[in-house]
Amino acid sequence: MNQFSRRVCVLLVAWLTATITTGHELKHQASEHVKIKSAVLTGKEKRSVRHDVRRTLNLRLRGGSLHQTVRQGLQFAKRVPSALQDDIDYTEGKKYIFIMSDFTGFTASHILTAVLYQFPSCSHSNSVTTQVFSNVKSVLKMRRIIAFAKYVGALVCFTIRDTELRKELADECKEANIAAVDLLGDLSDGLSHFLELTPIKDSADQVDSTLQRKPLSSGYFKRIEAVDFAIKMDEGSFPENYHKADLVLVGVSRVQKTPLAMYLSQQFGLKVANTKIVLDCPAEPELLKIDPKKVFALTCQADWLLKMRRRRVMMVRSDFQDDSLRKGSIKFEVGPGHSETEYASMDYIRTELEYADSIFRQNPQWNRIDITGLSVEEVADLHIVPALPRRPTVIEGALEALSCNFCIVRVDTNEIDRFEADGLHQTRGAWSESDEQGVHFGAAAAAMSSQSMMPGGAPNATESDPFARIAYQVGKGSWETWGSSLQLMFMSEGLSSLTHISRETMVGKSILSLLKCISGTQSDPALLQELLHALYVGIEKTVVVTCSRADEGRTTFLNEVHVAPVKNRVGMNALYVVSMREIFPLREEKEHENSVRDVEETEMEMENEDVSHVCEKTRRQTFYTVLDATIDGLPLCYASKGFFKMTGFSEKEVMSAAGGHIYTLWGAAEGGMKNDIPSHELEIIKSKVEKGVAFNACFKSFRKDCASFWNLAHLEPVCDDWGTLKYYVGIHHAVLS
């Protein structure tokens, strides 16, 4: 081999050696770049690394430039920013959610947190990690986040105010095949269409930036003041100021008193104090002097509290040296005669919880909440805030008014002889103590109906109409004849919604017309006969009968119909108040009772329980009243059961046996319910009453125990056929204040 050949072989060996060395170095460098702390690479990722290294070596052997070789060799490593390599977990099943916002991102974070509560397996584990990217206002930054989201397979949730940037973000995510959710875009577009306005953009050249910043309102400073109050009143500090607090949290150590106080003050502007209960230490005297309804007693299960206290002990010991604990800088407060080592022991926790429970039982008016397994937000939003008194809004009152399903029926005075002639069934008003005759007739009606429904019991003209046949047997004539004396003077919106019958088509007609419209093939004839007989003879009666709505499908519902006669000043029946309430099947009743509050309560609840005791448990109630507009002051002549539940008065206390009225809309005689209406508002109300127009009023009323409540009333006038004002119907939404 000549010298030239040997030189070529040496150069070739050197070149191959350098290439292989470079390949090893590239492989080592790529491995270092993709090395992730505490991560386990899957087989797919390992094969991807080997493929990139092989591709780099092939390019280098084919004569590719060194710069291109290095760039291709590090392509996999460049997918992950080096600053985030140590924080990314690629374990199987790990999910990432990226939140992008052109502002703080708090709104999106709160929405996402609320939704994740619906997935307990995710909210109580580390399988889902969220990352907030705030102040995203450039397309470049947005694209970098999208590129990284694509690599880790993240879900992108965003709240971008700028319409163009929001559209750009949606298009980029769609092009990159990334799942994305626009949290505010649809709402913003919907509001823009509804308000016929264009939202401002976060652009300084289009609008002054100062106009976009939310002004510091009085509510903001109220929250700051509340936070300062909560800090000062933490852990029983300054108990002499408990009366200044909106509420006081009480409980043993580690039941989230301080976090709750901070959250309520910052989120709702409430002044919150908190104090702890320690074993064998009596409750503070100042705590027993304030309004007990302002005190919220927090309790929990022993095993849950054990976990919380052990976590607290571990956290303190990790943050401080053990000698700081011995020096007393960090203390765990326990009862006298017990050591700090018992703070996180199960026996001591159970004993302390039992002691706290004994204090709670001595104060039954305290609001007791079991916080086991609940977050601070859940305790505050679901258990504390709804129980706080506040002035109701008109919209709330209008919504609650839909649960008032009743109508007023005028009794023609020419038909009074009918009631007097029936000696077997005495006339009674809404205030009688019992309904023995009505109940007795209910049993007799079933027997009578079985006989009267025999063939030949009614004329042939009514055989094809079951309702007409029943009405004929009750009134000894056609229902049009005796029913004409029972004219509908008023029909509530709630009753119209329940029956699907409009008020305009029914007011002025007979109550029997309404009952005929809702009676169907599944209505029990015996029960219908009881109901019609109560209207005919003028007694109070409650009947549960299957009815049909006046819709296309004639859907059926179980209807509790209550007939309450109302006497005039001479003791004769002047009108009926007929209320209806839908009864839900047993499978749905328990679920439905949490969302619907019935206005007309059953007789059994009020009779089996003392009125004053029912009043103590009632914080919110919707009820309706009938007020006599022919007497100055609008005296009360009828009230639903909710009125007595809310006020604590009995029927006898509100109305005397002789028919005298002591309760009026804006005042009361001695011993009756009182109202606190400002003089200027009182003059406005009186002027509207004189004009005979409908009006809304919100004022403070007082219960029998002198506790006040907000009384949001909507009053509608009721006139006779000649346009003379006779009554005012009031629909009230009451909230304890």
XYZ file of C-alpha atoms in Angstrom:
737
model
C 0.000 0.000 0.000
C 1.491 3.236 -1.038
C 1.747 6.292 1.175
C -1.341 7.951 -0.300
C -3.502 4.906 0.403
C -2.270 4.697 3.993
C -3.038 8.418 4.472
C -6.556 7.927 3.140
C -7.156 4.984 5.495
C -5.913 6.969 8.498
C -8.148 9.904 7.622
C -11.108 7.580 7.118
C -10.571 5.909 10.515
C -10.173 9.304 12.163
C -13.309 10.592 10.486
C -15.327 7.535 11.587
C -13.991 7.837 15.125
C -14.934 11.497 15.302
C -18.388 10.747 13.930
C -19.043 7.975 16.452
C -17.757 10.168 19.286
C -19.970 12.996 18.174
C -22.918 10.610 18.077
C -22.232 9.451 21.635
C -21.924 13.032 22.789
C -25.202 13.964 21.077
C -26.928 10.960 22.615
C -25.607 11.884 26.050
C -26.606 15.555 25.589
C -30.117 14.656 24.392
C -30.557 12.285 27.312
C -29.506 15.033 29.721
C -32.025 17.455 28.198
C -34.971 15.066 28.481
C -34.031 13.833 31.927
C -36.966 14.725 34.184
C -36.957 14.572 37.958
C -38.910 11.624 39.441
C -40.351 10.731 36.011
C -40.652 7.332 34.345
C -40.296 7.434 30.555
C -42.729 5.236 28.693
C -41.640 2.863 25.980
C -42.916 5.210 23.297
C -40.794 8.075 24.638
C -37.677 5.872 24.810
C -38.177 4.782 21.222
C -38.554 8.462 20.257
C -35.169 9.271 21.850
C -33.448 6.404 20.060
C -35.029 7.438 16.772
C -33.757 11.027 17.142
C -30.228 9.840 17.925
C -30.183 7.408 14.974
C -31.452 10.172 12.704
C -28.674 12.463 13.933
C -25.976 9.849 13.264
C -27.379 9.077 9.807
C -27.377 12.752 8.891
C -23.809 13.127 10.133
C -22.591 10.052 8.268
C -24.250 11.331 5.080
C -22.136 14.461 5.330
C -24.606 16.821 7.007
C -23.193 19.920 8.642
C -22.365 19.812 12.333
C -24.772 22.663 13.083
C -27.645 20.805 11.405
C -26.711 17.580 13.162
C -26.760 19.205 16.586
C -30.079 20.947 15.860
C -31.747 17.718 14.751
C -30.250 15.786 17.647
C -31.681 18.222 20.180
C -35.108 18.501 18.547
C -36.764 16.330 21.189
C -35.139 18.190 24.049
C -36.235 21.550 22.706
C -39.879 20.567 23.084
C -39.678 21.134 26.837
C -38.469 24.487 28.213
C -35.502 23.854 30.454
C -37.008 25.969 33.247
C -39.953 23.553 33.497
C -38.179 20.241 33.112
C -37.982 19.513 36.834
C -41.683 20.293 37.421
C -43.254 18.102 34.744
C -44.545 14.683 35.652
C -45.016 12.197 32.822
C -46.350 9.358 34.932
C -49.232 7.435 33.420
C -52.645 9.056 33.949
C -51.306 12.522 34.757
C -53.420 15.358 33.323
C -52.600 19.038 32.851
C -54.990 21.964 32.496
C -53.606 25.309 31.316
C -55.478 28.505 32.140
C -54.740 31.477 29.896
C -55.948 34.970 30.697
C -55.120 38.481 29.587
C -55.627 39.626 33.179
C -55.190 37.859 36.530
C -56.844 34.550 35.634
C -58.725 34.436 38.955
C -62.106 34.125 37.246
C -61.083 31.110 35.183
C -59.349 29.529 38.157
C -62.467 29.822 40.316
C -64.702 28.437 37.583
C -62.389 25.503 37.020
C -62.140 24.777 40.747
C -65.917 24.753 41.054
C -66.289 22.362 38.117
C -63.553 20.019 39.371
C -65.565 19.503 42.562
C -67.918 17.439 40.407
C -65.067 14.956 39.811
C -64.102 13.769 43.318
C -61.449 11.381 42.039
C -59.599 14.345 40.511
C -60.232 17.004 43.178
C -59.019 14.745 45.994
C -55.895 13.464 44.239
C -52.871 14.740 42.354
C -53.944 13.320 38.999
C -54.806 16.787 37.642
C -52.469 19.783 37.738
C -53.585 23.273 36.770
C -51.298 26.081 35.647
C -52.380 29.714 35.307
C -50.763 31.864 32.623
C -51.814 35.436 33.354
C -51.313 38.656 31.398
C -51.261 36.860 28.034
C -51.649 39.759 25.604
C -49.305 38.859 22.746
C -49.707 36.265 20.038
C -46.100 35.125 20.487
C -46.590 34.246 24.141
C -49.872 32.582 23.330
C -48.263 30.370 20.674
C -45.480 29.285 23.012
C -48.036 28.159 25.592
C -50.062 26.333 22.935
C -46.954 24.552 21.657
C -46.120 23.378 25.147
C -49.744 22.367 25.792
C -49.670 20.230 22.667
C -46.602 18.357 23.842
C -47.955 17.517 27.324
C -51.512 16.964 26.020
C -53.029 19.691 28.195
C -56.543 21.093 28.138
C -56.551 24.848 27.534
C -59.132 27.022 29.295
C -58.998 30.722 28.575
C -60.642 34.023 29.475
C -59.527 36.577 26.891
C -61.368 39.883 26.629
C -59.882 40.968 23.303
C -62.112 39.534 20.589
C -59.351 39.237 17.993
C -56.888 37.599 20.369
C -59.592 35.231 21.584
C -60.386 34.196 18.027
C -56.685 33.762 17.270
C -56.287 31.546 20.316
C -59.259 29.386 19.345
C -57.927 28.967 15.798
C -54.415 28.079 17.016
C -55.799 25.431 19.383
C -57.974 23.978 16.636
C -55.047 23.848 14.207
C -52.839 22.176 16.818
C -55.634 19.707 17.642
C -55.744 20.843 21.284
C -58.882 20.661 23.390
C -59.824 24.225 24.352
C -62.682 25.794 26.327
C -63.637 29.459 26.023
C -65.036 30.322 29.466
C -66.174 33.882 28.773
C -66.436 34.177 25.003
C -70.002 32.896 24.639
C -71.122 34.978 27.617
C -69.467 38.102 26.235
C -70.956 37.571 22.785
C -74.382 36.866 24.282
C -74.281 40.027 26.378
C -73.126 42.055 23.403
C -76.086 40.830 21.387
C -78.552 41.306 24.265
C -77.321 44.760 25.284
C -76.669 45.825 21.696
C -73.261 47.107 22.763
C -69.700 46.321 21.777
C -67.343 45.269 24.592
C -64.204 47.301 25.094
C -60.894 45.804 24.055
C -57.710 45.740 26.008
C -55.973 48.126 23.636
C -54.594 51.500 24.671
C -54.991 53.044 21.217
C -58.729 52.289 21.134
C -59.868 53.282 24.612
C -58.354 54.883 27.635
C -56.961 52.162 29.888
C -58.283 53.916 32.965
C -61.842 53.333 31.746
C -61.330 49.566 31.762
C -60.081 49.315 35.311
C -62.830 48.522 37.780
C -63.252 51.472 40.152
C -62.662 51.013 43.856
C -66.217 50.970 45.143
C -67.485 51.227 48.690
C -67.789 47.427 48.694
C -64.043 47.146 48.173
C -63.262 49.268 51.217
C -65.909 47.362 53.167
C -64.064 44.124 52.444
C -60.737 45.637 53.472
C -62.275 46.793 56.737
C -63.800 43.354 57.273
C -60.446 41.620 56.725
C -58.799 43.936 59.230
C -61.586 43.169 61.710
C -61.193 39.401 61.220
C -57.432 39.611 61.852
C -57.902 41.571 65.058
C -60.698 39.300 66.321
C -58.878 36.016 65.632
C -58.753 33.290 68.303
C -60.956 35.070 70.818
C -59.139 38.394 70.852
C -61.117 41.374 72.149
C -64.289 39.463 73.118
C -65.853 42.747 74.245
C -66.253 43.566 70.525
C -68.282 40.471 69.650
C -71.403 42.602 69.373
C -69.805 44.481 66.463
C -69.342 41.302 64.442
C -71.769 40.124 61.782
C -71.163 36.577 62.968
C -68.975 34.663 65.414
C -67.434 31.257 64.652
C -67.067 28.853 67.582
C -65.397 25.453 67.692
C -62.472 23.392 68.872
C -59.020 23.822 67.411
C -58.496 23.003 63.690
C -62.122 23.250 62.506
C -61.207 25.970 59.960
C -62.360 28.948 62.003
C -59.595 31.315 60.894
C -59.674 30.356 57.171
C -63.451 30.727 57.207
C -63.201 34.150 58.832
C -60.688 35.317 56.231
C -62.742 33.977 53.327
C -66.036 35.463 54.544
C -64.464 38.842 55.181
C -62.585 39.043 51.880
C -65.312 37.543 49.701
C -68.470 38.966 51.270
C -67.263 41.878 53.398
C -68.559 40.297 56.613
C -67.056 41.198 59.965
C -66.228 37.816 61.459
C -64.861 36.973 64.892
C -63.834 33.498 65.976
C -63.036 31.834 69.262
C -62.044 28.332 70.246
C -63.484 25.876 72.732
C -60.938 24.102 74.899
C -61.651 21.094 77.084
C -62.897 21.982 80.586
C -62.751 25.718 79.801
C -66.127 27.507 79.989
C -67.443 29.546 77.088
C -66.669 33.245 77.179
C -69.368 35.303 78.938
C -69.355 37.834 76.098
C -70.299 35.055 73.690
C -73.494 34.353 75.621
C -74.565 38.009 75.602
C -74.788 38.536 71.840
C -77.627 37.497 69.550
C -77.442 33.679 69.446
C -78.450 33.639 65.787
C -75.119 35.327 64.978
C -73.135 32.401 66.427
C -72.106 29.537 64.146
C -70.928 26.427 65.998
C -68.519 24.317 63.947
C -68.112 20.627 64.653
C -66.753 17.588 62.816
C -66.055 13.879 63.070
C -63.247 12.763 65.373
C -61.246 10.857 62.746
C -61.327 13.844 60.376
C -60.162 16.194 63.135
C -57.369 13.750 64.021
C -55.991 14.008 60.468
C -56.165 17.806 60.560
C -54.332 18.068 63.871
C -51.635 15.589 62.906
C -51.056 17.506 59.710
C -50.771 20.720 61.734
C -48.204 19.175 64.065
C -46.126 17.876 61.147
C -46.258 21.236 59.401
C -45.115 23.120 62.499
C -42.245 20.736 63.110
C -41.096 21.045 59.509
C -41.193 24.850 59.630
C -39.577 25.253 63.048
C -36.869 23.485 64.940
C -37.903 21.211 67.774
C -36.198 23.501 70.296
C -38.628 26.311 69.335
C -41.467 24.080 70.418
C -39.760 23.424 73.751
C -39.196 27.120 74.263
C -42.919 27.758 73.871
C -42.914 29.906 70.727
C -45.398 27.474 69.130
C -48.039 26.053 71.452
C -50.884 23.605 71.019
C -53.579 24.685 73.433
C -55.114 21.877 75.459
C -57.318 21.719 78.510
C -56.005 22.093 82.056
C -54.314 18.958 83.327
C -53.393 17.759 79.833
C -50.065 17.893 78.005
C -49.469 19.184 74.499
C -48.660 15.668 73.333
C -52.362 14.825 73.720
C -53.355 17.523 71.219
C -53.357 15.042 68.304
C -54.502 11.945 70.189
C -57.843 10.300 69.435
C -58.926 9.974 73.073
C -58.378 13.660 73.796
C -60.090 14.718 70.529
C -63.191 12.683 71.312
C -63.391 14.077 74.829
C -62.985 17.652 73.608
C -65.617 17.202 70.889
C -68.072 15.832 73.457
C -67.394 18.823 75.707
C -67.974 21.225 72.820
C -71.171 19.379 71.944
C -72.437 19.877 75.495
C -71.917 23.644 75.133
C -73.741 23.624 71.796
C -76.701 21.791 73.344
C -76.923 24.444 76.047
C -77.313 27.041 73.288
C -79.813 25.507 70.838
C -80.261 28.769 68.932
C -76.673 28.671 67.697
C -76.282 27.640 64.065
C -74.594 24.256 64.132
C -72.591 23.077 61.103
C -70.773 19.769 60.583
C -67.767 20.616 58.400
C -66.447 17.079 57.984
C -64.969 16.744 54.502
C -66.121 20.210 53.414
C -63.895 22.913 52.005
C -63.878 26.467 53.310
C -65.801 27.646 50.244
C -68.474 24.966 50.683
C -69.020 25.761 54.357
C -69.265 29.487 53.663
C -71.318 29.471 50.462
C -73.687 26.613 51.303
C -74.153 26.805 55.068
C -73.236 30.227 56.453
C -74.121 32.860 53.847
C -77.645 31.487 53.108
C -78.430 31.581 56.843
C -77.476 35.241 57.209
C -80.302 37.774 57.278
C -80.480 40.268 54.468
C -83.052 42.442 52.773
C -84.725 40.474 49.968
C -84.789 41.840 46.456
C -87.883 42.415 44.344
C -86.803 39.677 41.944
C -86.544 37.180 44.792
C -90.001 38.145 45.974
C -91.426 37.755 42.472
C -89.871 34.310 42.147
C -91.214 33.159 45.505
C -94.640 34.535 44.604
C -94.930 31.815 41.970
C -95.250 29.289 44.803
C -98.465 30.999 45.969
C -101.170 28.964 44.239
C -104.513 30.362 45.357
C -107.619 32.221 44.286
C -110.306 34.305 45.991
C -113.932 33.395 45.484
C -116.698 35.904 46.255
C -119.805 34.498 47.910
C -123.043 36.086 46.709
C -124.875 37.403 49.782
C -128.167 36.369 48.212
C -127.136 32.775 48.781
C -126.530 33.153 52.542
C -129.823 31.413 53.253
C -128.330 28.289 51.805
C -125.740 28.108 54.570
C -128.161 28.953 57.387
C -130.716 26.392 56.258
C -128.187 23.593 56.441
C -128.262 22.875 60.144
C -126.068 19.836 59.828
C -123.043 21.847 58.598
C -122.317 25.042 60.457
C -120.542 27.921 58.787
C -116.975 28.510 59.922
C -114.155 30.839 58.991
C -110.446 30.351 58.545
C -109.818 30.831 62.273
C -111.799 27.918 63.783
C -109.898 25.488 65.945
C -111.203 22.265 64.410
C -112.999 20.920 61.406
C -114.813 18.024 62.953
C -117.917 18.555 60.849
C -115.881 18.830 57.690
C -113.916 15.693 58.515
C -117.124 13.873 59.425
C -118.663 14.888 56.144
C -115.587 13.679 54.282
C -116.309 10.140 55.454
C -120.016 10.537 54.846
C -119.434 11.930 51.378
C -117.650 8.807 50.262
C -120.583 6.699 51.403
C -123.076 9.104 49.913
C -121.224 9.240 46.618
C -121.240 5.478 46.302
C -125.023 5.590 46.520
C -125.626 8.737 44.516
C -123.447 7.506 41.686
C -125.805 4.614 41.060
C -127.628 4.628 37.741
C -130.529 6.968 37.844
C -128.942 9.197 40.473
C -128.744 12.138 38.048
C -130.666 13.393 35.081
C -129.850 12.001 31.666
C -128.553 15.389 30.572
C -125.553 15.094 32.852
C -124.695 11.424 32.469
C -122.090 12.193 29.798
C -120.341 14.753 32.032
C -119.126 13.257 35.344
C -118.332 16.655 36.857
C -121.783 18.028 35.995
C -123.393 14.917 37.469
C -121.494 15.349 40.744
C -122.303 19.067 40.910
C -125.973 18.322 40.261
C -126.107 15.894 43.175
C -124.394 18.363 45.518
C -126.435 21.460 44.633
C -129.705 19.784 43.710
C -129.435 21.488 40.345
C -127.038 22.298 37.519
C -123.593 23.568 38.524
C -124.040 26.640 36.363
C -127.006 27.647 38.536
C -125.620 27.346 42.064
C -122.027 27.910 40.960
C -122.853 31.367 39.639
C -122.869 32.642 43.236
C -119.190 31.617 43.662
C -117.364 34.063 41.417
C -113.576 34.185 41.043
C -112.380 37.648 42.043
C -108.626 36.965 41.990
C -106.297 34.266 40.706
C -102.586 34.224 41.482
C -99.864 33.827 38.884
C -98.708 30.704 40.699
C -102.100 29.033 40.324
C -102.174 29.997 36.667
C -98.738 28.425 36.200
C -99.789 25.281 38.070
C -102.991 24.687 36.107
C -101.907 26.232 32.761
C -105.042 28.388 32.791
C -104.625 32.117 32.229
C -105.942 34.568 34.776
C -107.672 36.695 32.165
C -109.882 33.845 30.953
C -110.874 32.660 34.437
C -111.351 35.756 36.627
C -115.023 36.673 36.707
C -116.190 33.107 36.149
C -117.322 30.556 38.716
C -114.840 28.578 40.803
C -116.651 25.512 39.500
C -115.468 26.421 36.012
C -111.886 26.219 37.222
C -112.468 22.902 38.987
C -114.191 21.517 35.911
C -111.205 22.480 33.727
C -108.705 20.652 35.922
C -110.851 17.576 36.663
C -110.050 14.593 34.496
C -110.726 10.943 33.953
C -108.393 10.016 36.847
C -110.123 12.332 39.340
C -111.873 10.403 42.105
C -115.627 11.256 41.994
C -115.975 10.830 45.753
C -113.182 13.336 46.438
C -114.614 15.811 43.942
C -117.963 15.522 45.674
C -116.372 16.314 49.054
C -114.717 19.389 47.566
C -117.900 20.678 45.914
C -119.955 20.054 49.021
C -117.509 22.121 51.093
C -118.006 24.991 48.676
C -121.767 24.524 48.711
C -122.321 24.491 52.485
C -119.386 26.754 53.443
C -117.025 24.622 55.537
C -113.244 24.358 55.575
C -111.930 21.302 53.800
C -108.705 19.825 52.432
C -108.893 17.242 49.658
C -106.052 15.532 47.779
C -107.275 14.593 44.318
C -105.687 13.777 40.963
C -106.169 16.652 38.515
C -105.198 17.428 34.934
C -103.480 20.534 33.632
C -105.117 22.435 30.800
C -102.235 21.806 28.427
C -102.154 19.846 25.199
C -101.186 16.586 26.860
C -103.585 17.013 29.811
C -100.765 15.993 32.154
C -101.950 14.809 35.545
C -100.692 15.868 38.966
C -101.658 15.143 42.549
C -103.362 18.286 43.827
C -103.983 19.233 47.462
C -106.963 21.599 47.381
C -107.768 23.599 50.504
C -111.038 25.526 50.884
C -111.062 28.194 53.614
C -114.221 30.275 54.154
C -113.662 33.837 55.404
C -116.310 35.578 57.503
C -117.362 39.162 57.291
C -117.924 41.483 60.247
C -121.338 40.004 61.022
C -119.981 36.474 61.102
C -121.222 35.268 57.718
C -119.166 33.805 54.905
C -118.098 36.604 52.589
C -115.518 34.801 50.458
C -113.479 31.659 50.036
C -109.729 31.350 49.744
C -109.040 28.251 47.661
C -105.399 27.168 47.548
C -103.793 24.359 45.595
C -100.492 22.588 46.069
C -98.887 19.945 43.901
C -97.962 16.789 45.779
C -94.969 14.970 44.317
C -94.516 11.172 44.296
C -92.594 9.631 47.147
C -89.548 8.956 44.977
C -89.205 12.634 44.087
C -90.538 14.260 47.245
C -87.303 14.105 49.225
C -85.289 15.536 46.343
C -87.841 18.216 45.553
C -88.361 19.490 49.094
C -84.891 21.061 49.097
C -85.671 23.287 46.119
C -89.367 24.114 46.561
C -90.846 25.730 49.651
C -94.574 25.200 49.941
C -96.552 28.252 50.930
C -99.688 26.575 52.237
C -98.399 24.293 54.991
C -100.439 21.296 56.113
C -102.712 21.493 59.150
C -100.888 18.643 60.847
C -97.562 20.475 61.109
C -99.132 23.480 62.817
C -101.340 21.430 65.137
C -98.712 18.956 66.328
C -96.105 21.615 67.076
C -96.349 24.771 69.113
C -96.528 27.902 66.968
C -93.766 29.666 68.910
C -91.451 26.671 68.445
C -92.158 26.614 64.705
C -91.422 30.339 64.622
C -87.974 29.836 66.182
C -86.976 27.504 63.333
C -88.358 29.734 60.572
C -85.915 32.169 58.972
C -87.514 32.547 55.540
C -91.126 32.135 54.596
C -93.476 33.047 51.780
C -97.127 33.562 52.627
C -100.164 35.442 51.400
C -102.824 37.555 53.048
C -106.211 39.031 52.224
C -106.696 42.583 53.528
C -109.998 44.416 53.822
C -109.712 47.539 51.660
C -113.009 48.978 52.899
C -111.512 49.727 56.336
C -108.726 52.196 57.003
C -105.413 50.495 57.638
C -106.119 47.402 55.508
C -106.960 45.027 58.375
C -106.227 41.351 57.931
C -109.133 39.048 57.183
C -107.189 35.965 56.043
C -103.606 34.696 56.177
C -101.985 31.472 55.061
C -100.175 29.226 57.515
C -96.806 30.710 56.610
C -97.880 33.991 58.227
C -98.235 32.340 61.628
C -95.024 30.366 61.219
C -93.087 33.531 60.519
C -94.674 35.788 63.141
C -95.135 33.322 65.992
C -98.682 34.529 66.654
C -101.587 32.137 66.871
C -104.786 32.592 64.944
C -106.673 33.647 68.067
C -104.083 36.300 68.874
C -104.349 37.854 65.445
C -108.116 37.709 65.051
C -110.684 37.688 67.829
C -113.602 35.274 67.896
C -116.022 38.152 67.234
C -114.350 38.927 63.945
C -112.505 42.033 65.110
C -109.203 42.807 63.403
C -106.112 43.857 65.347
C -103.471 43.460 62.630
C -103.204 45.969 59.822
C -100.653 46.410 57.084
C -98.902 49.370 58.722
C -99.673 49.064 62.392
C -101.311 47.012 65.118
C -103.207 47.390 68.339
C -101.750 46.288 71.651
C -100.816 42.611 71.639
C -100.672 42.236 67.887
C -97.968 42.250 65.260
C -96.215 45.582 64.631
C -94.454 47.053 61.633
C -91.739 49.642 61.273
C -92.438 51.671 58.133
C -90.732 55.045 57.596
C -93.207 57.907 57.527
C -92.440 58.928 53.951
C -92.875 55.351 52.698
C -96.094 55.071 54.673
C -97.516 58.109 52.924
C -96.622 56.617 49.535
C -98.344 53.345 50.427
C -101.483 55.129 51.636
C -101.660 57.218 48.479
C -101.483 54.087 46.318
C -104.170 52.404 48.399
C -106.440 55.407 47.916
C -105.900 55.156 44.173
C -106.569 51.429 44.271
C -103.440 50.431 42.364
C -100.982 47.588 42.818
C -97.709 48.346 44.615
C -94.632 46.812 46.206
C -93.405 47.599 49.700
C -90.480 46.365 51.783
C -90.489 47.169 55.481
C -89.527 45.676 58.814
C -92.099 43.718 60.781
C -91.738 42.239 64.254
C -92.505 38.759 65.442
C -94.027 37.809 68.750
C -90.553 37.363 70.255
C -89.712 40.945 69.133
C -87.315 39.708 66.452
C -87.558 41.730 63.261
C -87.836 40.455 59.717
C -87.916 42.025 56.286
C -91.410 41.912 54.833
C -91.337 42.242 51.059
C -94.983 42.569 50.038
C -96.629 42.762 46.640
C -100.242 43.926 46.925
C -102.871 43.766 44.202
C -106.338 45.330 44.388
C -109.454 43.176 44.065
C -112.659 44.905 42.930
C -116.249 43.765 42.555
C -118.296 43.757 39.362
C -118.967 47.475 39.697
C -115.281 48.391 40.076
C -115.477 49.080 43.808
C -112.279 48.238 45.687
C -113.026 45.461 48.168
C -109.791 43.723 49.055
C -106.054 43.837 48.679
C -104.285 40.525 48.142
C -100.773 40.515 49.578
C -98.040 38.062 48.599
C -95.217 38.336 51.128
C -91.622 37.097 51.125
C -90.242 37.378 54.654
C -86.576 37.085 55.668
C -85.393 37.282 59.258
C -83.376 40.456 59.800
